[in-house]
XYZ file of C-alpha atoms in Angstrom:
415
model
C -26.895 -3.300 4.990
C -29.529 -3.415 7.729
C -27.852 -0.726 10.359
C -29.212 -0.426 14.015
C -29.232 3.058 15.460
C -29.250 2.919 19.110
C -30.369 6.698 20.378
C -30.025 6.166 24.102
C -29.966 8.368 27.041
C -26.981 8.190 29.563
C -25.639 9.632 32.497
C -22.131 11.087 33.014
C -20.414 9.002 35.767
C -22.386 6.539 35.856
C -20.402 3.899 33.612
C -22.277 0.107 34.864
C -25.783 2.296 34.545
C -24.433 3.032 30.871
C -23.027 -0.407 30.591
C -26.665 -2.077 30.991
C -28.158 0.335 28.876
C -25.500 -0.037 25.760
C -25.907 -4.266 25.883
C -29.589 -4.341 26.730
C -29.538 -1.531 23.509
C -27.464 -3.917 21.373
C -29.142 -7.486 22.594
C -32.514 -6.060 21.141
C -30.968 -4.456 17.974
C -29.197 -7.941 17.438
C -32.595 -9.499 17.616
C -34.171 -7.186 15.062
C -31.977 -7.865 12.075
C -29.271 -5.280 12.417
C -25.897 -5.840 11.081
C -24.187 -3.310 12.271
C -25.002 -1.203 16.123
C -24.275 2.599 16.265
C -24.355 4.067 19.601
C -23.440 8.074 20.280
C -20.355 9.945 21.419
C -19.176 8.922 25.011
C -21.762 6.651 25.376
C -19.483 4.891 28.162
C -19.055 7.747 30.778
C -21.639 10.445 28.802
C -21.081 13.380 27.889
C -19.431 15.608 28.578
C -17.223 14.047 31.094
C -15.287 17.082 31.665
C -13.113 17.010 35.019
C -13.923 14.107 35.778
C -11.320 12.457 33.411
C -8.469 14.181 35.806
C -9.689 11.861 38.535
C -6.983 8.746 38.852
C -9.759 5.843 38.632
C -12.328 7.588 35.863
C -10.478 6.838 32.935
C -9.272 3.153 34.071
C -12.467 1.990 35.114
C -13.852 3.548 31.540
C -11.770 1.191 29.434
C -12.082 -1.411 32.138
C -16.221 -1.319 31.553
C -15.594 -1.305 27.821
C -13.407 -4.229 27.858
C -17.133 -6.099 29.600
C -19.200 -4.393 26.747
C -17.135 -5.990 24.529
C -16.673 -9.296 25.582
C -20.463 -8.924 25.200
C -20.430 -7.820 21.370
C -20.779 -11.056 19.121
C -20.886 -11.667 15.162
C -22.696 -8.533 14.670
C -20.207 -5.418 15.521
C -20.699 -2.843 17.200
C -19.468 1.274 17.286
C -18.992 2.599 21.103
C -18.130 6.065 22.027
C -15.416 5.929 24.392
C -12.647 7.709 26.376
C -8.963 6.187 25.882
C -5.767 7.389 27.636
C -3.227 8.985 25.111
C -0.012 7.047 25.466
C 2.227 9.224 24.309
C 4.308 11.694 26.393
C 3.347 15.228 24.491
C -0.358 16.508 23.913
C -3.226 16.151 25.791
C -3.770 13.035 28.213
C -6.773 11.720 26.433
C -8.370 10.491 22.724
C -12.447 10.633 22.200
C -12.464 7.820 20.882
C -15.069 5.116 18.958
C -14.172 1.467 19.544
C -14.680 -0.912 17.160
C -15.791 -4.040 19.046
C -16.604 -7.272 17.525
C -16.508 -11.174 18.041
C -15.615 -10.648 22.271
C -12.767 -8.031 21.138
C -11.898 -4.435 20.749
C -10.334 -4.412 17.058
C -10.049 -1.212 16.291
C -10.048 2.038 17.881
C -10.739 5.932 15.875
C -10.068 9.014 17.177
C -11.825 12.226 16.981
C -10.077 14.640 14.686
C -11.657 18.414 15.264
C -12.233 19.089 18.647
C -14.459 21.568 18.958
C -13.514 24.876 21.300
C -15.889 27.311 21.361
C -19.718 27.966 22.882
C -20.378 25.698 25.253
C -17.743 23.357 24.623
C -13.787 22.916 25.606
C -12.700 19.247 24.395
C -9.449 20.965 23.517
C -8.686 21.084 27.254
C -8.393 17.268 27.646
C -8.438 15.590 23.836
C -5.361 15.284 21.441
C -6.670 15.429 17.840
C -6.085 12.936 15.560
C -4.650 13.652 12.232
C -6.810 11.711 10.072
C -10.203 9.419 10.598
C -10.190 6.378 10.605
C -11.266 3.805 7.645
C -12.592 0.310 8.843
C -12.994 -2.771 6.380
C -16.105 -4.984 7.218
C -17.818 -8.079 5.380
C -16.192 -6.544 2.317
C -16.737 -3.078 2.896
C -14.836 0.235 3.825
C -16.616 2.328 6.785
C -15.699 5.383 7.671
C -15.882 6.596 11.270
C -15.740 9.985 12.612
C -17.219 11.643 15.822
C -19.904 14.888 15.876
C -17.471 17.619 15.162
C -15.425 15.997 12.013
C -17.997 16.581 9.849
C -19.040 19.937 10.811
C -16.493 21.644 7.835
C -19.348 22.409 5.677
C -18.102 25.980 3.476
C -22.014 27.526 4.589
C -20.493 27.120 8.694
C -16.793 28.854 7.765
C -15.559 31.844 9.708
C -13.032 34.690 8.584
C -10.908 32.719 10.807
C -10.810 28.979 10.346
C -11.516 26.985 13.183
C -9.866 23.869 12.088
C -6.476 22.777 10.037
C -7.908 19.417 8.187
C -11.322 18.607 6.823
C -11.786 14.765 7.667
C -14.520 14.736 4.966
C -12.300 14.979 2.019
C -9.689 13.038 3.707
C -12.538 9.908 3.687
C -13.631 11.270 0.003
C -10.192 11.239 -1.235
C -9.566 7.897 0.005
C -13.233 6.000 -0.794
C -15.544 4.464 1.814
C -19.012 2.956 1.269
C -20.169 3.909 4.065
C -19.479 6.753 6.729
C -20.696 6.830 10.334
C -21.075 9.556 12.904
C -20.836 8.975 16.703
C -22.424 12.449 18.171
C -23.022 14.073 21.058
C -24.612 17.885 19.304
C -26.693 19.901 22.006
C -29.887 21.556 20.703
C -30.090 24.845 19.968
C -32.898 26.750 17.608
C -33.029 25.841 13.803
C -30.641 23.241 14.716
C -32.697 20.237 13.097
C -32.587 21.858 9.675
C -28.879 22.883 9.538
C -28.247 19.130 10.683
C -29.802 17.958 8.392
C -28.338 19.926 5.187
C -25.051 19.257 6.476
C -25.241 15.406 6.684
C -27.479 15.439 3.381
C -24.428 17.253 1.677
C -21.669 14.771 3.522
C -23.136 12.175 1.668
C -23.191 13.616 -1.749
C -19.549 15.173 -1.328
C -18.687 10.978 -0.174
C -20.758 9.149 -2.421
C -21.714 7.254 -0.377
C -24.530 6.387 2.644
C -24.394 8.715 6.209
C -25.358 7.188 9.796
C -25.696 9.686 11.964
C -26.322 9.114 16.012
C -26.798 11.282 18.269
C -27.475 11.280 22.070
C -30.883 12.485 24.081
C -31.305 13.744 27.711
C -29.894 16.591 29.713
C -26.507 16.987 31.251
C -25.501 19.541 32.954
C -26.692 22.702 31.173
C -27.005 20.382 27.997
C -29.835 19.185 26.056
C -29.506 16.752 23.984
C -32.127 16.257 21.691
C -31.768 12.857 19.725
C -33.307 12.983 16.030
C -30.899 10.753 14.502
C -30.319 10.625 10.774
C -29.682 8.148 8.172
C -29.128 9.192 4.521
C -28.380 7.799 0.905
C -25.669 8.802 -1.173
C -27.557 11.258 -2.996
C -28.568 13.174 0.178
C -31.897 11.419 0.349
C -33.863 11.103 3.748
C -34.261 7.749 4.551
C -34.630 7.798 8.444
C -35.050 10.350 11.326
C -35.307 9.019 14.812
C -37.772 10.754 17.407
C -37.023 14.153 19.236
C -36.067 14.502 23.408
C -36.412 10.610 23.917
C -34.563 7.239 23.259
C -35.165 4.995 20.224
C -33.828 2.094 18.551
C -34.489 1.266 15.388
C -32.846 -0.593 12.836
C -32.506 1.359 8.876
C -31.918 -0.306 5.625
C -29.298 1.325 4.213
C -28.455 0.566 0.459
C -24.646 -0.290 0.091
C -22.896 -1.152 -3.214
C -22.392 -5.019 -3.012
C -19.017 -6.017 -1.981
C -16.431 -7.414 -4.381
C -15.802 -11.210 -4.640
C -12.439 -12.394 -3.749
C -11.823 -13.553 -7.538
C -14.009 -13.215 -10.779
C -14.108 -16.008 -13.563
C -13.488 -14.294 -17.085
C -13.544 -16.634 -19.804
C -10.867 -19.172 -19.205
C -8.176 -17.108 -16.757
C -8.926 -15.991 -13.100
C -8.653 -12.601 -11.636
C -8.065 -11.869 -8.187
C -10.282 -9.234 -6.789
C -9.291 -7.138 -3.836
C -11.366 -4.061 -2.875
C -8.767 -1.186 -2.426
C -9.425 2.506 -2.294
C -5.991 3.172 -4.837
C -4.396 0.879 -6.555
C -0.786 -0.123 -5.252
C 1.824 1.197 -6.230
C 3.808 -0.055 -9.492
C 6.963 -2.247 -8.492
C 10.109 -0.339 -8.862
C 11.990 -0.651 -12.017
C 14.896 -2.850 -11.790
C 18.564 -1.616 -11.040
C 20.621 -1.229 -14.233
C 23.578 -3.264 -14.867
C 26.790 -1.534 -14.052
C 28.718 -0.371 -16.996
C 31.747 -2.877 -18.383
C 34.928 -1.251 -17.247
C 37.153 -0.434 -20.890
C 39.900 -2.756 -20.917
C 43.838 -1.569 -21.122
C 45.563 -1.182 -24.608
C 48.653 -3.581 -24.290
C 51.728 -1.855 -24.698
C 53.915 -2.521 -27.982
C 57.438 -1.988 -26.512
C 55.984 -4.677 -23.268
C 56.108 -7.770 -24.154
C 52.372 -9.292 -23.496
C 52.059 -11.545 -20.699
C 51.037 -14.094 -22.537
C 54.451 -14.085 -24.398
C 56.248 -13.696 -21.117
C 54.226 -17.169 -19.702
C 54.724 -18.679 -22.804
C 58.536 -18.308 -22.425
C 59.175 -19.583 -19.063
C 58.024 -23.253 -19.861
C 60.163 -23.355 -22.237
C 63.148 -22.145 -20.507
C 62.725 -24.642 -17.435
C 62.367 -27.187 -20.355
C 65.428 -26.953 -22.167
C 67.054 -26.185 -18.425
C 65.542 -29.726 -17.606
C 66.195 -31.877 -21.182
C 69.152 -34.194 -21.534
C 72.690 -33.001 -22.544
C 73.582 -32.206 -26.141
C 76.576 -31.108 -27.998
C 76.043 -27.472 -27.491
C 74.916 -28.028 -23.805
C 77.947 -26.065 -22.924
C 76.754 -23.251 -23.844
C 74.367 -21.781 -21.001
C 70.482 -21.574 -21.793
C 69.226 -18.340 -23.119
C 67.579 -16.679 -20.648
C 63.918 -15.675 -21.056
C 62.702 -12.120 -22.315
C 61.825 -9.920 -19.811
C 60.264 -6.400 -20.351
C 62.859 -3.515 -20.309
C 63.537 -1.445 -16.583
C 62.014 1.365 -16.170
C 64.918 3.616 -16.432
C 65.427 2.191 -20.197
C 62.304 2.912 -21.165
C 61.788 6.417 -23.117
C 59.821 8.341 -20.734
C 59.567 11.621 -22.646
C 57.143 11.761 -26.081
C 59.720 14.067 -27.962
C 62.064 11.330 -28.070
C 60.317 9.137 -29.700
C 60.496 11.461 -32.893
C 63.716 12.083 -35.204
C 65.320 16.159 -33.685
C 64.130 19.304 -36.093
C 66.927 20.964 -38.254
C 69.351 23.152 -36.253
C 68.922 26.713 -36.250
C 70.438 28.763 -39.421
C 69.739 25.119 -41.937
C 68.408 26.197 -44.831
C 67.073 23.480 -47.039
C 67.434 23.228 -50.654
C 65.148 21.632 -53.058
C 66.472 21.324 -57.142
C 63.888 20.515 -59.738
C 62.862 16.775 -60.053
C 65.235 14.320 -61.763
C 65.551 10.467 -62.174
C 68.537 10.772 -59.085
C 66.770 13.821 -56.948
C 68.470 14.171 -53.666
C 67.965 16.728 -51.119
C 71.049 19.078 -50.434
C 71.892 20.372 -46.941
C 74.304 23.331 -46.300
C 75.085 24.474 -43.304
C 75.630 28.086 -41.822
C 79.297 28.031 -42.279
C 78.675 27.674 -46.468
C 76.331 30.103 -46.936
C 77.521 33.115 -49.529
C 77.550 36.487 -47.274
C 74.529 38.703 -47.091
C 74.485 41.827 -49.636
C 76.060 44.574 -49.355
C 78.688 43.286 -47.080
C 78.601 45.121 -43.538
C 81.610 47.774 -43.580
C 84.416 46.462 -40.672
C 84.788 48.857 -37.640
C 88.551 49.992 -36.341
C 89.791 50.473 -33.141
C 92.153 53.222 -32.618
C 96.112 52.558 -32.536
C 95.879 54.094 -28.608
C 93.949 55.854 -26.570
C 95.963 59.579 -27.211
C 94.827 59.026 -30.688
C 91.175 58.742 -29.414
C 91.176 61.630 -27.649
C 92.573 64.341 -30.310
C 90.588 62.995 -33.413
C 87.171 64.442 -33.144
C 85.517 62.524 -35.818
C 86.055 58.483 -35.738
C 87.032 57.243 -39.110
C 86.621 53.659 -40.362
C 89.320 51.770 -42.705
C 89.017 48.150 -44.377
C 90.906 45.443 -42.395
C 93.205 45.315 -45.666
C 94.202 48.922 -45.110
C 95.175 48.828 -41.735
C 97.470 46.104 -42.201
C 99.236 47.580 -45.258
């Protein structure tokens, strides 16, 4: 994929200046084979932009100059640094932001996911972070966009104290691009080229994948910018730098896996082909069938109700037939299930009663005519020995001078 980097110098404020520069930047990149146009971080206003985004007009008349940039933007698309309002009521008022322009249109917008606080800069004063980077598919192809900061997470750059909660590098390697591209506005600083360098050379190998990196040139402010733009293969390979501390355009060859055709022919069936970073998801299995309520046993003392329908046809017949010699006698009426209250409700009655108490039962050895022999208390031969019979005094004088009670037989007593 022939990519054109477009390493331009603008000016902060000065958004039709910037405006002329980023189409006359793309119009000659168009013309030199590039199919794709990179241009650096808040290429639109410059950067940085600082207070100036508080004013009422700055921000409007940013998107409002985008909107003409990309009305401009034809078949071959085109990345934009850019300033966009944050829409929703919490966080910070604004998004850095890279627009996505192509065919007259803004398709698609990414925002910048580390903003960086510290030295010389304080984006965390008017950016809201986004959570993840942003993944755009093109002529068959999945690029990857972040902006100067979101790929500075290299392990050789951490601090005791980590400066940022997500790494938008493995976010894009767990997910799978093709390509990723950096939008970058990185002030020089000494030794700066090298460390740049390393850290997009290992981006690429971490992704797999090919690394355009643009930066901007010129002085802002206290700034320098110093260009030196990078584009690398997906083994960390060199395979462009841009001049130092002045603007450029040039367009890079950047090897790309070729994309995957909509459907492949093998052998006699079709496949259909679409170039996915997972797989979906599996279809949910289907619901099981509920479970067959059991059916109830029919009752043997009810009569079924198939007996029951069974018997009232034939009672309205015979009530409706013609007149016999025993029509006198009234029709028998049809059998209905017993009431309630005749019904046995308790289980012990439907079992024969025990023996009474004091039954004793009597088995004599096995004969042709065995029967069983029950005697009741009132036969029973008395226990042995027989309990001696108490006597009650004659009268109470009696029971008071004889010291000693004394017992005699009922048959003594009497005699």
């Amino acid at each position: 994929m022939r990519i054109g980097i477009a390493q331009i110098n603008t000016t902060v404020g000065d958004l039709a200046g910037n405006r002329r520069k980023i189409l006359d930047a793309y119009a000659e990149l168009v013309a030199r084979g590039a199919q794709l146009v990179v241009f650096p971080e808040l290429v639109t206003c410059g950067y940085p932009p600082r207070d100036l985004l508080f004013k009422s007009r700055f921000v409007p008349d940013t998107q409002a100059s985008l909107d003409l940039i990309a009305s401009a933007i034809g078949a071959t698309p085109a990345l934009i640094g850019t300033v966009t309002p944050n829409p929703a009521p919490a966080g910070r008022p604004f998004f850095n932001a890279a627009a996505f322009c192509h065919r007259g249109h803004v398709l698609r917008i990414a925002h910048k996911c580390l903003l960086p606080t510290y030295d010389v800069f304080d984006e965390d004063r008017y950016f809201e972070p986004a959570p993840s980077p942003l993944i755009v598919e093109h002529a068959g192809l999945r690029i990857g966009i972040t902006l100067c900061e979101d790929i500075w997470t290299h392990p050789a750059l951490r601090t005791p104290r980590p400066l940022h909660h997500i790494n938008p590098v493995a976010l894009l390697a767990a997910s799978g691009v093709d390509l990723m591209v950096n939008l970058s506005a990185s002030p020089w600083q000494q030794e700066k080229e090298t460390l740049r360098l390393q850290l997009v050379a290992d981006t690429a190998r971490a992704l797999r994948a090919p690394v355009v990196y643009c930066n901007a040139i010129g002085g802002n402010d206290e700034l320098i910018f110093d260009g030196r733009s990078l584009t690398v293969d997906a083994g960390g390979r060199l395979l462009a730098r841009l001049a130092s501390f002045r603007e450029e355009l040039r367009v890079v060859d950047c090897p790309l896996p070729p994309p995957l055709p909509l459907s492949l022919d093998v052998g006699c069936s079709t496949l259909d082909v679409r170039h996915s970073a997972k797989p979906p998801p599996p279809p949910p299995p289907p619901p099981l069938p509920p479970k067959p309520r059991p059916k109830p046993r029919p009752n043997s003392s009810t009569p079924s109700s198939s007996a029951c329908a069974t018997t009232r046809p034939r009672a309205a017949s015979n009530a409706h037939s013609s007149p016999s010699p025993a029509a006198s006698t009234p029709p028998s009426s049809p059998r209905l299930p017993p009431k309630p209250s005749d019904r046995t409700t308790s289980p012990a009655s439907r079992f024969p009663r025990p023996f009474p108490r004091n039954t004793r039962v009597t088995t004599p050895q096995p004969s042709p005519a065995t029967s069983i022999s029950i005697t009741t208390a009132s036969t029973l031969p008395p226990p042995w020995p027989p309990p001696k019979p108490r006597s009650r005094p004659s009268s109470p004088d009696s029971r008071a001078t004889s010291p000693r009670r004394t017992f005699k037989p009922a048959s003594a007593a009497s005699s």
